Tab-separated table of C-alpha atoms in Angstrom:
chain	number	residue	atom	x	y	z
A	1	UNK	CA	102.899	136.940	55.444
A	2	UNK	CA	102.390	138.937	58.757
A	3	UNK	CA	100.100	142.040	58.862
A	4	UNK	CA	103.222	144.173	59.349
A	5	UNK	CA	104.736	142.701	56.125
A	6	UNK	CA	101.471	143.667	54.198
A	7	UNK	CA	101.337	147.330	55.370
A	8	UNK	CA	104.868	148.316	55.135
A	9	UNK	CA	106.387	149.001	51.668
A	10	UNK	CA	109.542	147.033	51.006
A	11	UNK	CA	111.855	150.066	50.864
A	12	UNK	CA	110.738	151.147	54.243
A	13	UNK	CA	113.024	148.436	55.597
A	14	UNK	CA	116.121	149.181	53.296
A	15	UNK	CA	117.484	151.602	55.995
A	16	UNK	CA	117.168	151.448	59.759
A	17	UNK	CA	114.957	154.212	61.357
A	18	UNK	CA	117.537	155.010	63.953
A	19	UNK	CA	121.391	155.102	64.168
A	20	UNK	CA	124.081	155.383	66.724
A	21	UNK	CA	123.171	158.988	67.455
A	22	UNK	CA	119.816	157.822	68.812
A	23	UNK	CA	121.429	156.103	71.659
A	24	UNK	CA	122.525	158.153	74.744
A	25	UNK	CA	125.518	156.330	76.355
A	26	UNK	CA	126.224	157.717	79.729
A	27	UNK	CA	129.015	155.300	81.056
A	28	UNK	CA	131.293	152.552	79.766
A	29	UNK	CA	133.046	150.451	82.308
A	30	UNK	CA	135.548	147.735	81.578
A	31	UNK	CA	134.667	144.600	83.734
A	32	UNK	CA	137.251	142.194	82.206
A	33	UNK	CA	140.170	142.617	79.790
A	34	UNK	CA	141.846	139.397	78.688
A	35	UNK	CA	142.180	137.988	75.337
A	36	UNK	CA	138.670	139.399	74.883
A	37	UNK	CA	137.083	142.347	76.714
A	38	UNK	CA	133.680	142.614	78.581
A	39	UNK	CA	132.244	146.085	78.987
A	40	UNK	CA	129.341	147.331	81.139
A	41	UNK	CA	127.223	150.038	79.221
A	42	UNK	CA	124.882	152.492	80.788
A	43	UNK	CA	122.523	153.824	78.141
A	44	UNK	CA	119.076	154.696	76.825
A	45	UNK	CA	117.732	154.782	73.349
A	46	UNK	CA	114.893	156.313	71.225
A	47	UNK	CA	111.733	154.229	70.900
A	48	UNK	CA	109.581	153.388	67.995
A	49	UNK	CA	106.677	155.105	69.472
A	50	UNK	CA	108.457	158.301	70.278
A	51	UNK	CA	110.472	159.430	73.407
A	52	UNK	CA	113.226	157.586	75.135
A	53	UNK	CA	113.662	154.312	76.925
A	54	UNK	CA	114.331	154.038	80.567
A	55	UNK	CA	117.943	153.917	81.585
A	56	UNK	CA	119.518	150.522	81.306
A	57	UNK	CA	122.542	148.349	81.938
A	58	UNK	CA	123.920	146.046	79.213
A	59	UNK	CA	127.162	143.913	79.095
A	60	UNK	CA	128.879	143.692	75.801
A	61	UNK	CA	131.452	141.148	74.831
A	62	UNK	CA	134.217	142.894	72.618
A	63	UNK	CA	135.845	140.607	70.097
A	64	UNK	CA	137.969	141.182	66.964
A	65	UNK	CA	135.910	140.919	63.732
A	66	UNK	CA	136.309	137.324	62.219
A	67	UNK	CA	136.491	135.693	58.759
A	68	UNK	CA	135.242	132.206	57.876
A	69	UNK	CA	136.297	130.373	54.682
A	70	UNK	CA	134.508	127.404	53.213
A	71	UNK	CA	137.180	125.342	51.259
A	72	UNK	CA	135.565	123.933	48.208
A	73	UNK	CA	137.160	121.874	45.367
A	74	UNK	CA	135.122	122.315	42.311
A	75	UNK	CA	136.787	119.540	40.310
A	76	UNK	CA	136.115	116.907	43.020
A	77	UNK	CA	132.960	118.488	44.385
A	78	UNK	CA	134.573	118.153	47.793
A	79	UNK	CA	134.934	120.295	50.862
A	80	UNK	CA	137.814	120.597	53.532
A	81	UNK	CA	136.456	121.049	57.109
A	82	UNK	CA	138.627	121.428	60.320
A	83	UNK	CA	138.048	119.687	63.635
A	84	UNK	CA	139.151	121.075	66.960
A	85	UNK	CA	138.219	121.506	70.735
A	86	UNK	CA	136.015	124.500	71.495
A	87	UNK	CA	135.636	125.702	75.099
A	88	UNK	CA	132.441	127.417	74.436
A	89	UNK	CA	130.993	123.962	73.665
A	90	UNK	CA	132.270	122.351	76.842
A	91	UNK	CA	128.758	121.585	78.039
A	92	UNK	CA	127.842	120.127	74.633
A	93	UNK	CA	125.759	116.772	75.153
A	94	UNK	CA	127.814	115.281	72.494
A	95	UNK	CA	131.273	116.724	72.261
A	96	UNK	CA	133.093	119.949	72.517
A	97	UNK	CA	135.104	118.988	69.359
A	98	UNK	CA	133.478	120.607	66.450
A	99	UNK	CA	133.713	120.370	62.758
A	100	UNK	CA	133.932	123.767	61.284
A	101	UNK	CA	135.070	125.825	58.293
A	102	UNK	CA	138.472	127.424	58.456
A	103	UNK	CA	138.048	130.748	60.406
A	104	UNK	CA	140.192	133.388	62.307
A	105	UNK	CA	140.304	136.926	63.791
A	106	UNK	CA	141.057	139.964	61.793
A	107	UNK	CA	144.413	141.621	63.177
A	108	UNK	CA	145.065	145.296	62.905
A	109	UNK	CA	145.985	146.353	59.394
A	110	UNK	CA	144.880	143.061	57.657
A	111	UNK	CA	142.347	142.922	54.960
A	112	UNK	CA	139.619	140.378	55.035
A	113	UNK	CA	141.106	138.423	52.078
A	114	UNK	CA	144.550	138.290	53.746
A	115	UNK	CA	143.066	136.736	56.810
A	116	UNK	CA	141.204	134.173	54.673
A	117	UNK	CA	144.398	133.127	53.015
A	118	UNK	CA	146.454	133.106	56.215
A	119	UNK	CA	143.944	131.057	58.121
A	120	UNK	CA	143.561	128.508	55.268
A	121	UNK	CA	147.343	128.051	55.289
A	122	UNK	CA	147.576	127.898	59.130
A	123	UNK	CA	144.533	125.693	59.841
A	124	UNK	CA	144.514	123.324	56.879
A	125	UNK	CA	147.891	123.732	55.031
A	126	UNK	CA	145.979	124.912	51.946
A	127	UNK	CA	146.555	127.573	49.311
A	128	UNK	CA	143.269	129.422	48.209
A	129	UNK	CA	142.519	130.204	44.620
A	130	UNK	CA	139.758	132.496	43.902
A	131	UNK	CA	137.905	133.864	46.858
A	132	UNK	CA	134.140	134.590	46.695
A	133	UNK	CA	132.758	136.999	49.349
A	134	UNK	CA	129.410	135.571	50.717
A	135	UNK	CA	127.964	137.624	53.714
A	136	UNK	CA	128.932	139.810	56.502
A	137	UNK	CA	126.754	139.333	59.744
A	138	UNK	CA	126.726	139.729	63.645
A	139	UNK	CA	126.518	136.327	65.215
A	140	UNK	CA	124.881	137.581	68.498
A	141	UNK	CA	124.351	141.474	68.482
A	142	UNK	CA	122.469	141.321	71.566
A	143	UNK	CA	125.717	140.810	73.545
A	144	UNK	CA	128.609	140.903	71.201
A	145	UNK	CA	130.029	143.387	68.730
A	146	UNK	CA	131.858	140.837	66.494
A	147	UNK	CA	131.067	140.990	62.823
A	148	UNK	CA	131.845	137.928	60.598
A	149	UNK	CA	132.447	137.901	56.932
A	150	UNK	CA	132.283	134.690	55.044
A	151	UNK	CA	133.985	133.567	52.099
A	152	UNK	CA	134.043	130.473	49.758
A	153	UNK	CA	137.667	129.612	48.751
A	154	UNK	CA	138.256	127.508	45.689
A	155	UNK	CA	140.936	124.910	46.339
A	156	UNK	CA	142.695	121.813	45.100
A	157	UNK	CA	141.895	119.384	47.816
A	158	UNK	CA	144.423	116.681	46.670
A	159	UNK	CA	146.729	115.903	49.497
A	160	UNK	CA	145.082	117.800	52.088
A	161	UNK	CA	144.587	116.396	55.660
A	162	UNK	CA	146.631	115.889	58.767
A	163	UNK	CA	147.123	117.862	61.874
A	164	UNK	CA	147.665	121.571	61.766
A	165	UNK	CA	147.498	124.783	63.820
A	166	UNK	CA	149.899	127.093	65.603
A	167	UNK	CA	151.567	125.832	68.783
A	168	UNK	CA	151.656	129.216	70.180
A	169	UNK	CA	147.878	129.475	69.877
A	170	UNK	CA	147.411	125.954	71.556
A	171	UNK	CA	145.764	124.870	68.103
A	172	UNK	CA	145.299	121.196	67.583
A	173	UNK	CA	143.408	120.953	64.243
A	174	UNK	CA	142.501	117.977	62.243
A	175	UNK	CA	141.638	118.487	58.537
A	176	UNK	CA	138.890	116.375	56.849
A	177	UNK	CA	138.265	116.277	53.110
A	178	UNK	CA	134.702	115.130	52.359
A	179	UNK	CA	132.383	114.889	49.432
A	180	UNK	CA	129.678	117.669	49.315
A	181	UNK	CA	127.084	115.035	49.605
A	182	UNK	CA	128.742	113.611	52.917
A	183	UNK	CA	129.214	116.997	54.372
A	184	UNK	CA	125.612	117.872	53.649
A	185	UNK	CA	124.435	114.607	55.360
A	186	UNK	CA	126.612	115.566	58.495
A	187	UNK	CA	125.033	119.049	58.322
A	188	UNK	CA	121.393	117.654	58.278
A	189	UNK	CA	122.205	115.242	61.029
A	190	UNK	CA	123.327	118.231	63.345
A	191	UNK	CA	127.091	117.490	63.208
A	192	UNK	CA	127.821	120.839	61.662
A	193	UNK	CA	126.037	122.944	64.220
A	194	UNK	CA	127.832	126.437	64.073
A	195	UNK	CA	126.511	129.607	62.303
A	196	UNK	CA	129.443	129.731	59.879
A	197	UNK	CA	129.012	126.081	58.709
A	198	UNK	CA	125.286	126.506	58.407
A	199	UNK	CA	125.350	129.784	56.318
A	200	UNK	CA	128.194	128.796	54.121
A	201	UNK	CA	126.743	125.463	53.291
A	202	UNK	CA	123.348	126.693	52.484
A	203	UNK	CA	125.044	129.259	50.154
A	204	UNK	CA	127.076	126.541	48.560
A	205	UNK	CA	124.018	124.314	48.057
A	206	UNK	CA	122.465	127.070	46.181
A	207	UNK	CA	125.555	128.066	44.093
A	208	UNK	CA	127.211	124.803	43.656
A	209	UNK	CA	125.912	123.981	40.104
A	210	UNK	CA	126.887	127.318	38.738
A	211	UNK	CA	130.311	126.988	40.227
A	212	UNK	CA	130.943	123.582	38.615
A	213	UNK	CA	129.641	124.802	35.434
A	214	UNK	CA	132.560	127.090	35.283
A	215	UNK	CA	134.852	124.284	34.907
């Protein structure tokens, strides 16, 4: 435990000391507008020790919020993962094809649960039963405004597999059904190397026994 942890009461961290009103935004300039948007922000913000920071310039990548769904078959103790090409991993020393949980962007007017069910059908040909909400988090708040909400979706994995995805979105997605034990081995070996997988699988490792006890 650090000295800071010892001196601060636990409830001191329950709410942030500042909010958006403690940031002075003087200019927002769009640098690029494509499928995503990149803005240049000119701003200053309040300091913990009092006063204001010097003016600064920051770039922020604007994305739709996203939903991820770990597909879990309680009866078979199995998960369904999707494999696809990821341009952001083009320089990966092993491969830009990644094993992931089902995921997609939130479109205007959609609820998070609707996105989860839509993406499970589009990416894995899978109908979801119960949906359990896990966490909502910022993957990279220093540079991106995207928020991700994770679910565990309970499924019947019998017959799942094959190639899925939408042609108009250039998706070429292969579905794999694996035992939890095998998927965990892959995670420990570094094959499941994205934040959604890591967070969702560590949640499942903690909750798996209670889920299976509900059968």
